[in-house]
Amino acid sequence: MEPRYDIQEVEVRIAKAWDDAGYANPDTCIAKGVTKSDAEAFSIVLPPPNVTGTLHMGHAAMLAVEDVMVRYARMTGKRTLWIPGTDHAAIATQSRVEKDIMKEEKKNRYDLGREELLRRVNEFAKESHDTIVHQIKRMGASLDWSREAYTLDEKRSFAVRAAFKKMYDLGLIYRGHRVVNWDPKGQTTISDDEIVYEERKAKLYTFRYGFLVDGSKFPIPISTTRLETKFGDTSVAVHPSDDRYKEFVGKTFDVDFCGTPITVKVVADESVERDFGTGALGVTPAHSMVDWEIAQRHNLPFKQIIDERGRMMVENPLVQGKKTTEAREITAEELRKRGLIEKEEEIPQNIATAERTGGIIEPLPKLQWFIAVNKPFGEKQKTLKELMKSAVGTGGVTIEPERFSRIYFNWIDNLHDWCISRQIWFGHRVPVWYKGEETHVDIEAPEGADWVQDPDTLDTWFSSGLWPFSTLGWPDENAPDLKAYFPNTVMETGYDILFFWVARMILMSEVIMGGIPFRRVYLHGLVRDDKGRKMSKSLGNIIDPLTMADKYGADATRLSLIIGASAGNDLKLSEDRVRGYRNFSTKIWNIARFLDMNRPADWQIGSRPSVPNIDLRQEIVELNTVYKEVTAHIENFEFHLAGEKLYHYVWHTIADVILEQEKKRLQEGTPEEKTEAYALLERVFLESVAMLHPFMPFITEEIYGIFRPGKMLMVERW
RNA sequence: GCGUCCUUAGCUCAGUGGUAGAGCGUCACAUUGACAUUGUGAAGGCCGGAGGUCCGAUCCCUCCAGGACGCACCA
């Protein structure tokens, strides 16, 4: 054996050997006789990385954990399938490419046109895909690449259209004119979950709209941070039990607001907070979700006064065409002039921004496509909310750690209808065609001319919601993979996309498959830097998994991401940690070398001669205990405990104790003593190597190949 | 506002109803070897604070403090 473990050489060579053997494909395992055709199935899909760039530590951690599950399952004889894929990540990818084009060519998407932009985005996606796939393989993930999927490929696109039609036919997808979250920067709607709230300081104005025809001031003072929207007010809402304003409830007032006549009706609504501001709320139905809902309850009209570029569209020379922030100042100044401002104070405010573009959300009334979550449907006449709730717990989905179940239920309670149409171009086109008043929803375009397809695309999570079955062949109900591997055994992903993705997969599966998409959900934490901060380019604290793999080995990188990371908890990673596990690789290598150098002369490599009473030795008893503990930890998804246990056992028991204690007999003993000492050492060591395989696949495969020539550890029995 | 999690060695974190563990770091000694990447040992903790349950609490319960995060219709 080489005195030094050449990480790069070995890891690249072993990766190729696995590729050639094809054992990541369960069909190959069955064909080659390493797995029984009727063995229990273990299936898991890789959360598809976005094609927006390169692999980061979060991906590496995910791959490490999932590969432990998968390799363990395969070694225990299960028909094991792990499907790889990538996500087109609609908004994320398009806005990334748009940003680059703007920077380099000073052009926006409208300058390029739909076709050209899509060509560029697809080109970028292709490149990202190739990079990411190469990087995933570098980490040693035993994925079945023969089944690779892409959310935007032929099959998945077909599945998307089929799912849309099915949900439309069930009455769950509808087109409605409602207030949606409009991102003026990205020029698209986004869902509630794509909003990020940022705390900022805002000025809260307390004011009166203006004067009534009789010359008196509007009787109710109201407070707002968004003065410019008051041009669109159609109501003032107060709490039903608020005595201050009781006499006005039900009355309608015509009032001049900064030169624009507005009509407001005073209504009583439970949602109004009596203690906030003046206890009276100016209702702007067109530009606030809450106000829209109040307006619905009281049959109030709405008036859109802000356009899609975030500019005022009210016919008032003071503000027309101005940006909202500018209009706010102008309006404030005008009200001051008129003596209508009663108070101005600084308050902290949560401002809604778009996750991807950072644009400040402008609620706007728009005609969009939605998924109804409160509508009973199908034979069971249950709502999607009810089905999503019952799926977890009684329905058979368990979430680990368990506390996330509560968070999941809490999220469902607050769930509104899901807006699924987007005004961006990269993604699945809404499968709806229009001709005059006619609307046609189908998997394929209708026959005949004059049909125009809806220009919008679907929320990227619509397609990823289908992932657990679209990767298995659905909508072909008879697809062999679907029959063999659905529902998935495990879904492993980060807790940060519990709502975005996990919940949507459950939703989609309940509608389309009539049941749960997977049985066990394991949520891992986020990888942070050694100070607990998020890794980001601007902070310059990114630790790149590929750099670490090249420097210290994919094995060491993987182990550093598994040990010390328990379910649902964030992991703090430093280069020192990775280096520490590289040292462990070296230790393992040197134990192997020691055995290799001290092998008795008459020992047949690969043989396992029987040595009397070896099973009774206390070292073997201890080995068996370790085996039981490690197995239990893995079964319980306590990978960090399993990894740590093995780390200590190999280093501080095998190397420090057993090897030291047997050294003398091995080197200076009688032939019988040599044989016995070697047999004992090789056994405890090789069995540990096998147990370490799911965690450190490369070095263990390499060493196993030296001691058991011709065998592949990847498919040896656990 | 509602909710969740965290608080344990200098740092980063495991962990258990029975007088505390790892890695990294520090110090002392040993070692040129299977080991560039080693070994042995040491120092270092009223397990955030206060109550409660218990024979016994770092662990279970209540409250408090500090920190992180999630959700919400904070106008």
mmCIF file with all atom_site columns, C-alpha atoms (C1' of nucleotides) in Angstrom, chain A residues 4 223-225 271-273 276 281 290 349-350 403 406 410 414 566 572 583 586-587 590 593-594 640 648 651 659-660 663, chain B residues 2-6 11-15 22-25 33-40 68-75:
data_model
loop_
_atom_site.group_PDB
_atom_site.id
_atom_site.type_symbol
_atom_site.label_atom_id
_atom_site.label_alt_id
_atom_site.label_comp_id
_atom_site.label_asym_id
_atom_site.label_entity_id
_atom_site.label_seq_id
_atom_site.pdbx_PDB_ins_code
_atom_site.Cartn_x
_atom_site.Cartn_y
_atom_site.Cartn_z
_atom_site.occupancy
_atom_site.B_iso_or_equiv
_atom_site.pdbx_formal_charge
_atom_site.auth_seq_id
_atom_site.auth_comp_id
_atom_site.auth_asym_id
_atom_site.auth_atom_id
_atom_site.pdbx_PDB_model_num
ATOM 1  C CA    . ARG A 1 4   ? 0.362   8.224  1.824  1.00 0.00 ? 4   ARG A CA    1
ATOM 2  C CA    . SER A 1 223 ? -53.517 56.519 10.828 1.00 0.00 ? 223 SER A CA    1
ATOM 3  C CA    . THR A 1 224 ? -51.469 55.128 7.961  1.00 0.00 ? 224 THR A CA    1
ATOM 4  C CA    . THR A 1 225 ? -47.921 54.677 6.758  1.00 0.00 ? 225 THR A CA    1
ATOM 5  C CA    . SER A 1 271 ? -60.357 42.682 12.369 1.00 0.00 ? 271 SER A CA    1
ATOM 6  C CA    . VAL A 1 272 ? -59.696 46.294 13.345 1.00 0.00 ? 272 VAL A CA    1
ATOM 7  C CA    . GLU A 1 273 ? -57.341 46.784 16.260 1.00 0.00 ? 273 GLU A CA    1
ATOM 8  C CA    . PHE A 1 276 ? -53.579 50.833 17.007 1.00 0.00 ? 276 PHE A CA    1
ATOM 9  C CA    . LEU A 1 281 ? -58.577 52.060 9.521  1.00 0.00 ? 281 LEU A CA    1
ATOM 10 C CA    . VAL A 1 290 ? -56.402 42.865 4.622  1.00 0.00 ? 290 VAL A CA    1
ATOM 11 C CA    . GLN A 1 349 ? -42.733 48.257 10.316 1.00 0.00 ? 349 GLN A CA    1
ATOM 12 C CA    . ASN A 1 350 ? -42.432 44.912 8.613  1.00 0.00 ? 350 ASN A CA    1
ATOM 13 C CA    . ARG A 1 403 ? -41.698 19.726 16.480 1.00 0.00 ? 403 ARG A CA    1
ATOM 14 C CA    . ARG A 1 406 ? -46.682 21.779 14.798 1.00 0.00 ? 406 ARG A CA    1
ATOM 15 C CA    . ASN A 1 410 ? -49.735 26.233 12.076 1.00 0.00 ? 410 ASN A CA    1
ATOM 16 C CA    . ASN A 1 414 ? -52.989 30.447 7.924  1.00 0.00 ? 414 ASN A CA    1
ATOM 17 C CA    . SER A 1 566 ? -28.682 16.717 14.455 1.00 0.00 ? 566 SER A CA    1
ATOM 18 C CA    . LYS A 1 572 ? -21.617 25.471 12.197 1.00 0.00 ? 572 LYS A CA    1
ATOM 19 C CA    . ASN A 1 583 ? -6.877  13.363 9.843  1.00 0.00 ? 583 ASN A CA    1
ATOM 20 C CA    . THR A 1 586 ? -5.263  9.300  7.377  1.00 0.00 ? 586 THR A CA    1
ATOM 21 C CA    . LYS A 1 587 ? -5.648  7.305  10.567 1.00 0.00 ? 587 LYS A CA    1
ATOM 22 C CA    . ASN A 1 590 ? -2.531  3.880  8.393  1.00 0.00 ? 590 ASN A CA    1
ATOM 23 C CA    . ARG A 1 593 ? -1.254  -0.047 6.078  1.00 0.00 ? 593 ARG A CA    1
ATOM 24 C CA    . PHE A 1 594 ? -0.173  -1.508 9.383  1.00 0.00 ? 594 PHE A CA    1
ATOM 25 C CA    . HIS A 1 640 ? -24.363 12.150 13.835 1.00 0.00 ? 640 HIS A CA    1
ATOM 26 C CA    . HIS A 1 648 ? -14.236 6.952  18.317 1.00 0.00 ? 648 HIS A CA    1
ATOM 27 C CA    . TRP A 1 651 ? -9.493  5.698  16.432 1.00 0.00 ? 651 TRP A CA    1
ATOM 28 C CA    . LEU A 1 659 ? -3.781  -2.592 17.719 1.00 0.00 ? 659 LEU A CA    1
ATOM 29 C CA    . GLU A 1 660 ? -1.272  -1.559 20.381 1.00 0.00 ? 660 GLU A CA    1
ATOM 30 C CA    . LYS A 1 663 ? 1.279   -5.386 18.055 1.00 0.00 ? 663 LYS A CA    1
ATOM 31 C "C1'" . C   B 2 2   ? -48.951 33.607 18.598 1.00 0.00 ? 2   C   B "C1'" 1
ATOM 32 C "C1'" . G   B 2 3   ? -45.412 29.772 18.299 1.00 0.00 ? 3   G   B "C1'" 1
ATOM 33 C "C1'" . U   B 2 4   ? -40.674 27.037 18.117 1.00 0.00 ? 4   U   B "C1'" 1
ATOM 34 C "C1'" . C   B 2 5   ? -35.711 26.318 19.344 1.00 0.00 ? 5   C   B "C1'" 1
ATOM 35 C "C1'" . C   B 2 6   ? -31.168 27.513 21.896 1.00 0.00 ? 6   C   B "C1'" 1
ATOM 36 C "C1'" . C   B 2 11  ? -14.348 28.134 21.135 1.00 0.00 ? 11  C   B "C1'" 1
ATOM 37 C "C1'" . U   B 2 12  ? -17.968 24.820 18.408 1.00 0.00 ? 12  U   B "C1'" 1
ATOM 38 C "C1'" . C   B 2 13  ? -21.342 21.453 20.025 1.00 0.00 ? 13  C   B "C1'" 1
ATOM 39 C "C1'" . A   B 2 14  ? -23.092 16.176 21.657 1.00 0.00 ? 14  A   B "C1'" 1
ATOM 40 C "C1'" . G   B 2 15  ? -25.617 13.858 25.680 1.00 0.00 ? 15  G   B "C1'" 1
ATOM 41 C "C1'" . A   B 2 22  ? -16.231 14.962 22.161 1.00 0.00 ? 22  A   B "C1'" 1
ATOM 42 C "C1'" . G   B 2 23  ? -13.601 17.928 18.567 1.00 0.00 ? 23  G   B "C1'" 1
ATOM 43 C "C1'" . C   B 2 24  ? -10.607 22.173 18.170 1.00 0.00 ? 24  C   B "C1'" 1
ATOM 44 C "C1'" . G   B 2 25  ? -7.548  25.175 21.349 1.00 0.00 ? 25  G   B "C1'" 1
ATOM 45 C "C1'" . G   B 2 33  ? 6.587   5.293  14.194 1.00 0.00 ? 33  G   B "C1'" 1
ATOM 46 C "C1'" . A   B 2 34  ? 1.378   1.806  10.753 1.00 0.00 ? 34  A   B "C1'" 1
ATOM 47 C "C1'" . C   B 2 35  ? 0.742   7.731  11.580 1.00 0.00 ? 35  C   B "C1'" 1
ATOM 48 C "C1'" . A   B 2 36  ? 3.489   14.891 7.433  1.00 0.00 ? 36  A   B "C1'" 1
ATOM 49 C "C1'" . U   B 2 37  ? -2.086  14.135 10.130 1.00 0.00 ? 37  U   B "C1'" 1
ATOM 50 C "C1'" . U   B 2 38  ? 1.134   10.331 16.663 1.00 0.00 ? 38  U   B "C1'" 1
ATOM 51 C "C1'" . G   B 2 39  ? 0.455   8.777  21.893 1.00 0.00 ? 39  G   B "C1'" 1
ATOM 52 C "C1'" . U   B 2 40  ? -0.193  9.453  27.306 1.00 0.00 ? 40  U   B "C1'" 1
ATOM 53 C "C1'" . A   B 2 68  ? -31.904 32.768 17.173 1.00 0.00 ? 68  A   B "C1'" 1
ATOM 54 C "C1'" . C   B 2 69  ? -35.905 31.691 14.115 1.00 0.00 ? 69  C   B "C1'" 1
ATOM 55 C "C1'" . G   B 2 70  ? -40.951 30.821 12.176 1.00 0.00 ? 70  G   B "C1'" 1
ATOM 56 C "C1'" . C   B 2 71  ? -45.959 32.601 11.547 1.00 0.00 ? 71  C   B "C1'" 1
ATOM 57 C "C1'" . A   B 2 72  ? -49.658 36.598 11.525 1.00 0.00 ? 72  A   B "C1'" 1
ATOM 58 C "C1'" . C   B 2 73  ? -54.824 40.668 8.637  1.00 0.00 ? 73  C   B "C1'" 1
ATOM 59 C "C1'" . C   B 2 74  ? -49.049 45.528 13.386 1.00 0.00 ? 74  C   B "C1'" 1
ATOM 60 C "C1'" . A   B 2 75  ? -53.105 49.578 9.161  1.00 0.00 ? 75  A   B "C1'" 1
#
